[in-house]
PDB file of C-alpha atoms in Angstrom:
ATOM      1  CA  MET K 546       0.002  -0.015   0.016  1.00  0.00           C
ATOM      2  CA  ARG K 547       1.364   3.458  -1.022  1.00  0.00           C
ATOM      3  CA  VAL K 548       1.715   5.862   1.891  1.00  0.00           C
ATOM      4  CA  THR K 549       0.205   9.227   1.215  1.00  0.00           C
ATOM      5  CA  PRO K 550       3.152  11.691   1.267  1.00  0.00           C
ATOM      6  CA  PRO K 551       2.870  14.495   3.781  1.00  0.00           C
ATOM      7  CA  GLU K 552       3.164  18.126   2.799  1.00  0.00           C
ATOM      8  CA  PRO K 553       6.855  19.095   2.446  1.00  0.00           C
ATOM      9  CA  ASN K 554       7.029  20.898   5.733  1.00  0.00           C
ATOM     10  CA  GLU K 555       5.285  18.022   7.545  1.00  0.00           C
ATOM     11  CA  ARG K 556       7.627  15.508   5.954  1.00  0.00           C
ATOM     12  CA  GLU K 557      10.601  17.514   7.212  1.00  0.00           C
ATOM     13  CA  LYS K 558       9.100  17.558  10.678  1.00  0.00           C
ATOM     14  CA  LEU K 559       8.462  13.883  10.641  1.00  0.00           C
ATOM     15  CA  VAL K 560      11.971  13.017   9.396  1.00  0.00           C
ATOM     16  CA  THR K 561      13.450  15.337  12.075  1.00  0.00           C
ATOM     17  CA  SER K 562      11.379  13.666  14.765  1.00  0.00           C
ATOM     18  CA  GLU K 563      12.378  10.215  13.553  1.00  0.00           C
ATOM     19  CA  ASN K 564      16.049  11.137  13.441  1.00  0.00           C
ATOM     20  CA  ASN K 565      15.815  12.656  16.913  1.00  0.00           C
ATOM     21  CA  GLY K 566      14.143   9.522  18.139  1.00  0.00           C
ATOM     22  CA  ARG K 567      16.806   7.308  16.593  1.00  0.00           C
ATOM     23  CA  GLU K 568      19.627   9.430  18.116  1.00  0.00           C
ATOM     24  CA  GLN K 569      17.956   9.180  21.537  1.00  0.00           C
ATOM     25  CA  ALA K 570      17.429   5.458  21.047  1.00  0.00           C
ATOM     26  CA  ASP K 571      21.112   4.944  20.072  1.00  0.00           C
ATOM     27  CA  ALA K 572      22.113   6.712  23.314  1.00  0.00           C
ATOM     28  CA  THR K 573      19.810   4.539  25.422  1.00  0.00           C
ATOM     29  CA  GLY K 574      20.228   1.285  23.495  1.00  0.00           C
ATOM     30  CA  ASP K 575      16.531   1.169  22.662  1.00  0.00           C
ATOM     31  CA  GLY K 576      16.805   1.387  18.847  1.00  0.00           C
ATOM     32  CA  GLY K 577      14.465  -1.565  18.356  1.00  0.00           C
ATOM     33  CA  PHE K 578      11.470   0.246  19.925  1.00  0.00           C
ATOM     34  CA  ALA K 579      12.199   3.432  18.006  1.00  0.00           C
ATOM     35  CA  ASP K 580      12.263   1.496  14.682  1.00  0.00           C
ATOM     36  CA  ALA K 581       9.077  -0.370  15.635  1.00  0.00           C
ATOM     37  CA  ALA K 582       7.290   2.950  16.483  1.00  0.00           C
ATOM     38  CA  THR K 583       8.220   4.300  13.079  1.00  0.00           C
ATOM     39  CA  GLU K 584       7.091   1.180  11.264  1.00  0.00           C
ATOM     40  CA  ASP K 585       3.746   1.073  13.081  1.00  0.00           C
ATOM     41  CA  PHE K 586       3.065   4.725  12.425  1.00  0.00           C
ATOM     42  CA  VAL K 587       3.866   4.440   8.672  1.00  0.00           C
ATOM     43  CA  ALA K 588       1.845   1.214   8.336  1.00  0.00           C
ATOM     44  CA  HIS K 589      -1.272   2.886   9.748  1.00  0.00           C
ATOM     45  CA  ARG K 590      -0.675   6.380   8.351  1.00  0.00           C
ATOM     46  CA  ASN K 591      -3.346   6.209   5.639  1.00  0.00           C
ATOM     47  CA  LEU K 592      -5.935   4.911   8.177  1.00  0.00           C
ATOM     48  CA  LEU K 593      -5.044   7.702  10.603  1.00  0.00           C
ATOM     49  CA  PHE K 594      -5.209  10.382   7.910  1.00  0.00           C
ATOM     50  CA  THR K 595      -8.639   9.098   6.912  1.00  0.00           C
ATOM     51  CA  VAL K 596      -9.893   9.226  10.475  1.00  0.00           C
ATOM     52  CA  ALA K 597      -8.646  12.795  10.949  1.00  0.00           C
ATOM     53  CA  TYR K 598      -9.937  13.948   7.569  1.00  0.00           C
ATOM     54  CA  GLU K 599     -13.439  12.555   8.126  1.00  0.00           C
ATOM     55  CA  MET K 600     -13.575  14.233  11.485  1.00  0.00           C
ATOM     56  CA  LEU K 601     -12.190  17.619  10.285  1.00  0.00           C
ATOM     57  CA  GLY K 602     -13.076  17.957   6.655  1.00  0.00           C
ATOM     58  CA  SER K 603      -9.700  19.489   6.079  1.00  0.00           C
ATOM     59  CA  ALA K 604      -6.710  17.648   4.682  1.00  0.00           C
ATOM     60  CA  ALA K 605      -4.317  20.346   5.903  1.00  0.00           C
ATOM     61  CA  ASP K 606      -5.627  20.053   9.463  1.00  0.00           C
ATOM     62  CA  ALA K 607      -5.575  16.253   9.195  1.00  0.00           C
ATOM     63  CA  GLU K 608      -1.874  16.408   8.349  1.00  0.00           C
ATOM     64  CA  ASP K 609      -1.290  18.598  11.393  1.00  0.00           C
ATOM     65  CA  VAL K 610      -3.107  16.063  13.526  1.00  0.00           C
ATOM     66  CA  LEU K 611      -0.880  13.283  12.169  1.00  0.00           C
ATOM     67  CA  GLN K 612       2.186  15.321  13.134  1.00  0.00           C
ATOM     68  CA  GLU K 613       0.799  15.704  16.639  1.00  0.00           C
ATOM     69  CA  THR K 614      -0.052  12.037  16.745  1.00  0.00           C
ATOM     70  CA  TRP K 615       3.494  11.084  15.705  1.00  0.00           C
ATOM     71  CA  LEU K 616       5.051  13.266  18.406  1.00  0.00           C
ATOM     72  CA  LYS K 617       2.854  11.584  21.082  1.00  0.00           C
ATOM     73  CA  TRP K 618       3.375   8.089  19.643  1.00  0.00           C
ATOM     74  CA  ALA K 619       7.085   8.478  19.585  1.00  0.00           C
ATOM     75  CA  GLY K 620       7.077   8.823  23.362  1.00  0.00           C
ATOM     76  CA  VAL K 621       4.931   5.763  24.061  1.00  0.00           C
ATOM     77  CA  ASP K 622       6.438   2.651  25.773  1.00  0.00           C
ATOM     78  CA  LEU K 623       5.590   0.030  23.130  1.00  0.00           C
ATOM     79  CA  GLY K 624       6.373  -2.751  25.580  1.00  0.00           C
ATOM     80  CA  THR K 625       3.045  -1.936  27.318  1.00  0.00           C
ATOM     81  CA  MET K 626       1.026  -1.818  24.098  1.00  0.00           C
ATOM     82  CA  ARG K 627      -1.610  -4.577  23.460  1.00  0.00           C
ATOM     83  CA  ASP K 628      -3.118  -3.085  20.330  1.00  0.00           C
ATOM     84  CA  ARG K 629      -0.922  -0.513  18.646  1.00  0.00           C
ATOM     85  CA  ARG K 630      -3.434   0.298  15.876  1.00  0.00           C
ATOM     86  CA  ALA K 631      -6.206   1.039  18.421  1.00  0.00           C
ATOM     87  CA  TYR K 632      -3.847   3.220  20.432  1.00  0.00           C
ATOM     88  CA  LEU K 633      -2.828   5.218  17.326  1.00  0.00           C
ATOM     89  CA  VAL K 634      -6.495   5.737  16.396  1.00  0.00           C
ATOM     90  CA  ARG K 635      -7.172   6.806  19.947  1.00  0.00           C
ATOM     91  CA  ILE K 636      -4.453   9.472  19.804  1.00  0.00           C
ATOM     92  CA  THR K 637      -5.596  10.710  16.424  1.00  0.00           C
ATOM     93  CA  THR K 638      -9.217  10.917  17.578  1.00  0.00           C
ATOM     94  CA  ARG K 639      -8.355  12.983  20.639  1.00  0.00           C
ATOM     95  CA  GLN K 640      -6.105  15.291  18.650  1.00  0.00           C
ATOM     96  CA  SER K 641      -8.887  15.713  16.056  1.00  0.00           C
ATOM     97  CA  LEU K 642     -11.432  16.537  18.731  1.00  0.00           C
ATOM     98  CA  ASN K 643      -9.114  19.208  20.138  1.00  0.00           C
ATOM     99  CA  ARG K 644      -8.682  20.708  16.654  1.00  0.00           C
ATOM    100  CA  LEU K 645     -12.408  20.577  15.895  1.00  0.00           C
ATOM    101  CA  ARG K 646     -12.922  23.189  18.642  1.00  0.00           C
ATOM    102  CA  THR K 647     -10.416  25.484  16.941  1.00  0.00           C
ATOM    103  CA  LEU K 648     -12.013  24.858  13.541  1.00  0.00           C
ATOM    104  CA  GLY K 649     -15.419  25.735  14.963  1.00  0.00           C
ATOM    105  CA  ARG K 650     -14.215  29.158  15.961  1.00  0.00           C
ATOM    106  CA  ARG K 651     -12.490  29.640  12.615  1.00  0.00           C
ATOM    107  CA  LYS K 652     -15.689  28.792  10.677  1.00  0.00           C
ATOM    108  CA  GLU K 653     -17.677  31.382  12.626  1.00  0.00           C
ATOM    109  CA  SER K 654     -15.683  34.102  10.893  1.00  0.00           C
ATOM    110  CA  TYR K 655     -15.364  32.351   7.528  1.00  0.00           C
ATOM    111  CA  VAL K 656     -16.518  34.375   4.472  1.00  0.00           C
ATOM    112  CA  GLY K 657     -19.399  32.657   2.801  1.00  0.00           C
ATOM    113  CA  SER K 658     -20.156  28.956   2.907  1.00  0.00           C
ATOM    114  CA  TRP K 659     -17.549  26.634   4.367  1.00  0.00           C
ATOM    115  CA  LEU K 660     -17.054  23.409   2.312  1.00  0.00           C
ATOM    116  CA  PRO K 661     -14.795  20.461   3.047  1.00  0.00           C
ATOM    117  CA  GLU K 662     -11.429  20.376   1.416  1.00  0.00           C
ATOM    118  CA  PRO K 663     -11.706  18.223  -1.727  1.00  0.00           C
ATOM    119  CA  LEU K 664      -9.263  15.279  -2.220  1.00  0.00           C
ATOM    120  CA  LEU K 665      -8.198  13.757  -5.511  1.00  0.00           C
ATOM    121  CA  THR K 666      -8.629  10.123  -4.601  1.00  0.00           C
ATOM    122  CA  THR K 667      -7.267   6.855  -5.930  1.00  0.00           C
ATOM    123  CA  PRO K 668      -9.614   4.399  -7.745  1.00  0.00           C
ATOM    124  CA  ASP K 669      -9.593   1.888  -4.830  1.00  0.00           C
ATOM    125  CA  VAL K 670     -11.513   4.450  -2.703  1.00  0.00           C
ATOM    126  CA  ALA K 671     -14.459   4.402  -5.115  1.00  0.00           C
ATOM    127  CA  GLU K 672     -14.358   0.547  -5.056  1.00  0.00           C
ATOM    128  CA  ASP K 673     -14.933   0.560  -1.306  1.00  0.00           C
ATOM    129  CA  VAL K 674     -18.543   1.787  -1.404  1.00  0.00           C
ATOM    130  CA  GLU K 675     -18.813   2.428   2.327  1.00  0.00           C
ATOM    131  CA  LEU K 676     -15.575   4.399   2.483  1.00  0.00           C
ATOM    132  CA  ALA K 677     -16.497   6.409  -0.646  1.00  0.00           C
ATOM    133  CA  ASP K 678     -19.916   7.195   0.820  1.00  0.00           C
ATOM    134  CA  SER K 679     -18.383   8.379   4.051  1.00  0.00           C
ATOM    135  CA  VAL K 680     -15.939  10.811   2.436  1.00  0.00           C
ATOM    136  CA  SER K 681     -18.330  12.157  -0.228  1.00  0.00           C
ATOM    137  CA  MET K 682     -18.811  15.893  -0.155  1.00  0.00           C
ATOM    138  CA  ALA K 683     -22.522  15.405   0.631  1.00  0.00           C
ATOM    139  CA  MET K 684     -21.770  13.115   3.590  1.00  0.00           C
ATOM    140  CA  MET K 685     -18.998  15.343   4.858  1.00  0.00           C
ATOM    141  CA  LEU K 686     -21.502  18.225   4.971  1.00  0.00           C
ATOM    142  CA  VAL K 687     -23.939  15.999   6.904  1.00  0.00           C
ATOM    143  CA  LEU K 688     -21.144  15.194   9.390  1.00  0.00           C
ATOM    144  CA  GLU K 689     -20.673  18.968   9.856  1.00  0.00           C
ATOM    145  CA  THR K 690     -24.147  19.060  11.481  1.00  0.00           C
ATOM    146  CA  LEU K 691     -23.063  16.721  14.311  1.00  0.00           C
ATOM    147  CA  THR K 692     -21.430  17.746  17.492  1.00  0.00           C
ATOM    148  CA  PRO K 693     -17.715  16.944  17.703  1.00  0.00           C
ATOM    149  CA  VAL K 694     -18.203  13.908  19.942  1.00  0.00           C
ATOM    150  CA  GLU K 695     -21.142  12.653  17.828  1.00  0.00           C
ATOM    151  CA  ARG K 696     -18.994  12.992  14.714  1.00  0.00           C
ATOM    152  CA  ALA K 697     -16.136  11.047  16.286  1.00  0.00           C
ATOM    153  CA  VAL K 698     -18.404   8.277  17.482  1.00  0.00           C
ATOM    154  CA  PHE K 699     -20.235   8.045  14.172  1.00  0.00           C
ATOM    155  CA  VAL K 700     -17.018   7.907  12.113  1.00  0.00           C
ATOM    156  CA  LEU K 701     -15.276   5.415  14.397  1.00  0.00           C
ATOM    157  CA  ARG K 702     -18.315   3.111  14.605  1.00  0.00           C
ATOM    158  CA  GLU K 703     -19.987   3.335  11.210  1.00  0.00           C
ATOM    159  CA  VAL K 704     -16.919   3.780   8.994  1.00  0.00           C
ATOM    160  CA  PHE K 705     -14.160   1.995  10.842  1.00  0.00           C
ATOM    161  CA  ASP K 706     -16.285  -0.524  12.811  1.00  0.00           C
ATOM    162  CA  LEU K 707     -14.536  -0.005  16.109  1.00  0.00           C
ATOM    163  CA  GLY K 708     -16.095  -1.545  19.203  1.00  0.00           C
ATOM    164  CA  TYR K 709     -17.898   0.607  21.709  1.00  0.00           C
ATOM    165  CA  ASP K 710     -15.214  -0.045  24.333  1.00  0.00           C
ATOM    166  CA  GLU K 711     -12.477   1.186  21.983  1.00  0.00           C
ATOM    167  CA  ILE K 712     -14.527   4.279  21.038  1.00  0.00           C
ATOM    168  CA  ALA K 713     -15.243   5.016  24.693  1.00  0.00           C
ATOM    169  CA  GLU K 714     -11.489   5.175  25.407  1.00  0.00           C
ATOM    170  CA  ALA K 715     -10.952   7.433  22.380  1.00  0.00           C
ATOM    171  CA  VAL K 716     -13.645   9.957  23.313  1.00  0.00           C
ATOM    172  CA  GLU K 717     -13.356   9.512  27.082  1.00  0.00           C
ATOM    173  CA  LYS K 718     -16.933   8.417  27.615  1.00  0.00           C
ATOM    174  CA  THR K 719     -18.453   5.293  29.058  1.00  0.00           C
ATOM    175  CA  PRO K 720     -19.398   2.471  26.632  1.00  0.00           C
ATOM    176  CA  ALA K 721     -23.105   3.028  27.576  1.00  0.00           C
ATOM    177  CA  ALA K 722     -22.853   6.740  26.743  1.00  0.00           C
ATOM    178  CA  VAL K 723     -21.092   5.929  23.487  1.00  0.00           C
ATOM    179  CA  ARG K 724     -24.003   3.582  22.500  1.00  0.00           C
ATOM    180  CA  GLN K 725     -26.474   6.389  23.065  1.00  0.00           C
ATOM    181  CA  ILE K 726     -24.444   8.874  21.104  1.00  0.00           C
ATOM    182  CA  ALA K 727     -24.026   6.451  18.221  1.00  0.00           C
ATOM    183  CA  HIS K 728     -27.806   5.861  18.104  1.00  0.00           C
ATOM    184  CA  ARG K 729     -28.469   9.598  18.053  1.00  0.00           C
ATOM    185  CA  ALA K 730     -25.814  10.274  15.425  1.00  0.00           C
ATOM    186  CA  ARG K 731     -27.049   7.458  13.166  1.00  0.00           C
ATOM    187  CA  ALA K 732     -30.619   8.810  13.264  1.00  0.00           C
ATOM    188  CA  HIS K 733     -29.369  12.334  12.530  1.00  0.00           C
ATOM    189  CA  VAL K 734     -27.292  11.228   9.537  1.00  0.00           C
ATOM    190  CA  ALA K 735     -30.023   8.866   8.163  1.00  0.00           C
ATOM    191  CA  ALA K 736     -32.461  11.799   8.011  1.00  0.00           C
ATOM    192  CA  ARG K 737     -30.050  13.927   5.931  1.00  0.00           C
ATOM    193  CA  ARG K 738     -28.123  11.507   3.680  1.00  0.00           C
ATOM    194  CA  PRO K 739     -28.964  11.024   0.012  1.00  0.00           C
ATOM    195  CA  ARG K 740     -32.329   9.439  -0.501  1.00  0.00           C
ATOM    196  CA  GLY K 741     -31.446   6.691  -2.967  1.00  0.00           C
ATOM    197  CA  GLU K 742     -28.411   4.756  -4.070  1.00  0.00           C
ATOM    198  CA  VAL K 743     -26.765   5.926  -7.283  1.00  0.00           C
ATOM    199  CA  THR K 744     -24.242   3.804  -9.136  1.00  0.00           C
ATOM    200  CA  ALA K 745     -20.922   5.151 -10.298  1.00  0.00           C
ATOM    201  CA  ALA K 746     -21.991   4.723 -13.891  1.00  0.00           C
ATOM    202  CA  GLU K 747     -25.231   6.710 -13.281  1.00  0.00           C
ATOM    203  CA  SER K 748     -23.156   9.435 -11.569  1.00  0.00           C
ATOM    204  CA  ARG K 749     -20.767   9.655 -14.517  1.00  0.00           C
ATOM    205  CA  ARG K 750     -23.626   9.886 -16.993  1.00  0.00           C
ATOM    206  CA  ALA K 751     -25.400  12.578 -15.061  1.00  0.00           C
ATOM    207  CA  LEU K 752     -22.179  14.549 -14.592  1.00  0.00           C
ATOM    208  CA  ALA K 753     -21.343  14.260 -18.317  1.00  0.00           C
ATOM    209  CA  ALA K 754     -24.838  15.633 -19.164  1.00  0.00           C
ATOM    210  CA  PHE K 755     -24.288  18.438 -16.724  1.00  0.00           C
ATOM    211  CA  GLN K 756     -20.867  19.197 -18.258  1.00  0.00           C
ATOM    212  CA  ARG K 757     -22.283  19.217 -21.836  1.00  0.00           C
ATOM    213  CA  ALA K 758     -25.073  21.564 -20.835  1.00  0.00           C
ATOM    214  CA  VAL K 759     -22.714  23.990 -19.147  1.00  0.00           C
ATOM    215  CA  GLU K 760     -20.121  23.915 -21.963  1.00  0.00           C
ATOM    216  CA  THR K 761     -22.722  24.467 -24.707  1.00  0.00           C
ATOM    217  CA  GLY K 762     -24.833  26.955 -22.782  1.00  0.00           C
ATOM    218  CA  ASP K 763     -27.814  24.607 -23.010  1.00  0.00           C
ATOM    219  CA  LEU K 764     -30.271  25.979 -20.404  1.00  0.00           C
ATOM    220  CA  GLN K 765     -32.937  23.295 -20.946  1.00  0.00           C
ATOM    221  CA  GLY K 766     -30.322  20.564 -20.796  1.00  0.00           C
ATOM    222  CA  LEU K 767     -29.161  21.940 -17.469  1.00  0.00           C
ATOM    223  CA  LEU K 768     -32.745  22.193 -16.140  1.00  0.00           C
ATOM    224  CA  ASP K 769     -33.275  18.558 -17.194  1.00  0.00           C
ATOM    225  CA  ILE K 770     -30.391  17.272 -15.074  1.00  0.00           C
ATOM    226  CA  LEU K 771     -30.929  19.516 -12.051  1.00  0.00           C
ATOM    227  CA  SER K 772     -33.471  18.672  -9.402  1.00  0.00           C
ATOM    228  CA  PRO K 773     -36.146  21.382  -8.932  1.00  0.00           C
ATOM    229  CA  ASP K 774     -34.836  21.910  -5.375  1.00  0.00           C
ATOM    230  CA  VAL K 775     -31.099  21.760  -6.210  1.00  0.00           C
ATOM    231  CA  VAL K 776     -28.822  23.697  -3.876  1.00  0.00           C
ATOM    232  CA  LEU K 777     -25.620  25.427  -5.027  1.00  0.00           C
ATOM    233  CA  LEU K 778     -22.954  26.176  -2.417  1.00  0.00           C
ATOM    234  CA  GLY K 779     -19.750  28.042  -3.242  1.00  0.00           C
ATOM    235  CA  ASP K 780     -16.561  28.328  -1.162  1.00  0.00           C
ATOM    236  CA  GLY K 781     -14.185  31.115  -2.115  1.00  0.00           C
ATOM    237  CA  GLY K 782     -13.000  31.760   1.444  1.00  0.00           C
ATOM    238  CA  GLY K 783     -12.997  35.496   0.790  1.00  0.00           C
ATOM    239  CA  ILE K 784     -10.071  34.971  -1.612  1.00  0.00           C
ATOM    240  CA  LYS K 785     -11.991  34.029  -4.782  1.00  0.00           C
ATOM    241  CA  GLN K 786     -15.415  35.263  -5.858  1.00  0.00           C
ATOM    242  CA  ALA K 787     -18.131  32.716  -4.915  1.00  0.00           C
ATOM    243  CA  VAL K 788     -21.823  32.794  -3.939  1.00  0.00           C
ATOM    244  CA  LEU K 789     -21.943  33.840  -0.332  1.00  0.00           C
ATOM    245  CA  ARG K 790     -25.229  32.167   0.401  1.00  0.00           C
ATOM    246  CA  PRO K 791     -26.877  28.956  -0.848  1.00  0.00           C
ATOM    247  CA  ILE K 792     -28.703  29.336  -4.172  1.00  0.00           C
ATOM    248  CA  VAL K 793     -31.834  27.164  -4.248  1.00  0.00           C
ATOM    249  CA  GLY K 794     -33.861  26.083  -7.257  1.00  0.00           C
ATOM    250  CA  ALA K 795     -33.004  24.692 -10.672  1.00  0.00           C
ATOM    251  CA  ASP K 796     -33.871  27.865 -12.591  1.00  0.00           C
ATOM    252  CA  LYS K 797     -31.836  30.173 -10.392  1.00  0.00           C
ATOM    253  CA  VAL K 798     -28.849  27.820 -10.298  1.00  0.00           C
ATOM    254  CA  ALA K 799     -28.881  27.224 -14.069  1.00  0.00           C
ATOM    255  CA  ARG K 800     -29.181  30.903 -15.000  1.00  0.00           C
ATOM    256  CA  LEU K 801     -26.513  31.882 -12.509  1.00  0.00           C
ATOM    257  CA  MET K 802     -24.079  29.384 -13.893  1.00  0.00           C
ATOM    258  CA  LEU K 803     -24.669  30.124 -17.539  1.00  0.00           C
ATOM    259  CA  GLY K 804     -24.766  33.865 -16.909  1.00  0.00           C
ATOM    260  CA  GLY K 805     -21.424  33.669 -15.216  1.00  0.00           C
ATOM    261  CA  LEU K 806     -19.906  31.881 -18.250  1.00  0.00           C
ATOM    262  CA  VAL K 807     -21.109  34.643 -20.573  1.00  0.00           C
ATOM    263  CA  LYS K 808     -19.145  37.181 -18.554  1.00  0.00           C
ATOM    264  CA  LEU K 809     -16.021  35.001 -18.389  1.00  0.00           C
ATOM    265  CA  ASP K 810     -13.155  36.373 -20.423  1.00  0.00           C
ATOM    266  CA  MET K 811     -10.875  33.407 -19.868  1.00  0.00           C
ATOM    267  CA  GLU K 812     -10.571  30.035 -21.579  1.00  0.00           C
ATOM    268  CA  MET K 813     -12.490  27.490 -19.492  1.00  0.00           C
ATOM    269  CA  ARG K 814     -11.869  23.763 -19.446  1.00  0.00           C
ATOM    270  CA  MET K 815     -13.788  21.151 -17.452  1.00  0.00           C
ATOM    271  CA  ASP K 816     -12.273  17.719 -16.794  1.00  0.00           C
ATOM    272  CA  PRO K 817     -13.842  14.709 -14.997  1.00  0.00           C
ATOM    273  CA  ALA K 818     -11.970  13.599 -11.883  1.00  0.00           C
ATOM    274  CA  GLN K 819     -12.396  11.247  -8.953  1.00  0.00           C
ATOM    275  CA  VAL K 820     -12.889  13.537  -5.933  1.00  0.00           C
ATOM    276  CA  ASN K 821     -13.636  12.146  -2.477  1.00  0.00           C
ATOM    277  CA  GLY K 822     -14.372   8.747  -4.043  1.00  0.00           C
ATOM    278  CA  HIS K 823     -16.961  10.100  -6.511  1.00  0.00           C
ATOM    279  CA  PRO K 824     -17.104  11.594  -9.973  1.00  0.00           C
ATOM    280  CA  ALA K 825     -16.603  15.356  -9.998  1.00  0.00           C
ATOM    281  CA  LEU K 826     -15.426  18.132 -12.312  1.00  0.00           C
ATOM    282  CA  VAL K 827     -12.187  20.105 -12.193  1.00  0.00           C
ATOM    283  CA  VAL K 828     -12.455  23.549 -13.750  1.00  0.00           C
ATOM    284  CA  ARG K 829      -9.364  25.241 -15.183  1.00  0.00           C
ATOM    285  CA  LEU K 830      -9.215  28.835 -16.328  1.00  0.00           C
ATOM    286  CA  ASP K 831      -6.466  29.640 -18.818  1.00  0.00           C
ATOM    287  CA  GLY K 832      -4.929  26.316 -17.846  1.00  0.00           C
ATOM    288  CA  GLU K 833      -4.832  27.004 -14.075  1.00  0.00           C
ATOM    289  CA  LEU K 834      -6.783  25.014 -11.495  1.00  0.00           C
ATOM    290  CA  ASP K 835      -9.637  27.199 -10.384  1.00  0.00           C
ATOM    291  CA  THR K 836     -12.606  25.256  -9.059  1.00  0.00           C
ATOM    292  CA  VAL K 837     -13.564  21.736  -8.022  1.00  0.00           C
ATOM    293  CA  VAL K 838     -17.284  20.959  -8.528  1.00  0.00           C
ATOM    294  CA  ALA K 839     -18.575  18.059  -6.483  1.00  0.00           C
ATOM    295  CA  VAL K 840     -22.182  16.978  -6.766  1.00  0.00           C
ATOM    296  CA  ARG K 841     -24.872  15.128  -4.838  1.00  0.00           C
ATOM    297  CA  PHE K 842     -27.216  12.869  -6.796  1.00  0.00           C
ATOM    298  CA  ASP K 843     -30.657  11.766  -5.691  1.00  0.00           C
ATOM    299  CA  GLU K 844     -32.843   9.563  -7.860  1.00  0.00           C
ATOM    300  CA  GLY K 845     -31.125  10.355 -11.128  1.00  0.00           C
ATOM    301  CA  ARG K 846     -30.875  14.186 -10.701  1.00  0.00           C
ATOM    302  CA  ILE K 847     -28.323  16.568  -9.169  1.00  0.00           C
ATOM    303  CA  THR K 848     -29.626  17.871  -5.857  1.00  0.00           C
ATOM    304  CA  GLY K 849     -26.419  19.462  -4.616  1.00  0.00           C
ATOM    305  CA  LEU K 850     -23.614  21.354  -6.299  1.00  0.00           C
ATOM    306  CA  TYR K 851     -20.488  22.163  -4.240  1.00  0.00           C
ATOM    307  CA  ALA K 852     -18.013  24.541  -5.854  1.00  0.00           C
ATOM    308  CA  VAL K 853     -14.755  24.947  -4.009  1.00  0.00           C
ATOM    309  CA  ARG K 854     -12.727  27.887  -5.305  1.00  0.00           C
ATOM    310  CA  ASN K 855     -10.726  28.799  -2.212  1.00  0.00           C
ATOM    311  CA  PRO K 856      -7.090  28.163  -3.446  1.00  0.00           C
ATOM    312  CA  GLU K 857      -6.014  27.261   0.058  1.00  0.00           C
ATOM    313  CA  LYS K 858      -8.264  24.193  -0.173  1.00  0.00           C
ATOM    314  CA  LEU K 859      -7.106  22.953  -3.574  1.00  0.00           C
ATOM    315  CA  SER K 860      -3.576  21.758  -2.823  1.00  0.00           C
ATOM    316  CA  TYR K 861      -4.738  18.150  -2.490  1.00  0.00           C
ATOM    317  CA  MET K 862      -6.056  18.198  -6.025  1.00  0.00           C
ATOM    318  CA  ARG K 863      -2.566  18.032  -7.439  1.00  0.00           C
ATOM    319  CA  GLU K 864      -1.757  14.491  -6.374  1.00  0.00           C
ATOM    320  CA  GLU K 865      -3.842  11.527  -5.300  1.00  0.00           C
ATOM    321  CA  ALA K 866      -4.537  10.989  -1.650  1.00  0.00           C
ATOM    322  CA  THR K 867      -4.715   7.410  -0.449  1.00  0.00           C
ATOM    323  CA  LEU K 868      -7.459   6.693   2.083  1.00  0.00           C
ATOM    324  CA  SER K 869      -8.008   3.433   3.898  1.00  0.00           C
ATOM    325  CA  ARG K 870     -10.021   1.755   6.625  1.00  0.00           C
TER     326      ARG K 870
END
């Protein structure tokens, strides 16, 4: 399994931490434990990144959580570890919960709608239906409506199938409390998730029809593929122009999109891509990455359009991110 490479600065920190750990181990004669700690962390890195990303909706923050997890893990006495994977997940969960509180304050002052950071994902993510569903843009937005602890419990139980006892240790609750939280979170998510299952082939066909209509300026073609109650969300982060509030209704969304293209004085290109385990479109203006458009499908029509333009959220669209359970 290929390990998702950290951002350059995170890789430097990790290498420095590993080197420091080895130097300390050489001085104490405990090199075996240091090497084992590194091997365990690398072996589970994709899993830990996936846990952090699903809890935070931000790849950059997930990488920071992994750095914090490594620093704590490097100081653990492995001789006392019964289940190293579970312990690593526990550290990552707690660090993610701490960061969620900071993110909550940051989102309060965010300009316009806040959307999760899109990931260019490998084909195997789409093949794991449950994993792909859990990281879809639509589901990530549903998870945003949970409390931090509800989100952690839901992700660990429903996506990673951890036992209630393990989750209880990670979120510092009793197993009985975790069961109640899990029940509440499941009901909350079930009421908000897409109404019907859509195959990958159906999604690609619908997205291709949407792309043709946009590129050709076909208003009726766009109305045919959009649900009457479609919602358009845009995330420019105050850096790029984007709709500041949700736009609701097929006619409003279609006319806004086609009207914006008429005013565009740059060459636009739309390319299909696998984003968060699902078909999406990558928009380039004059050859430069500008927007990622993810969609939500319900019963054959597009019910959600999520346009991420904030350049600070597009760095993970330049190379594939490997997710795992």
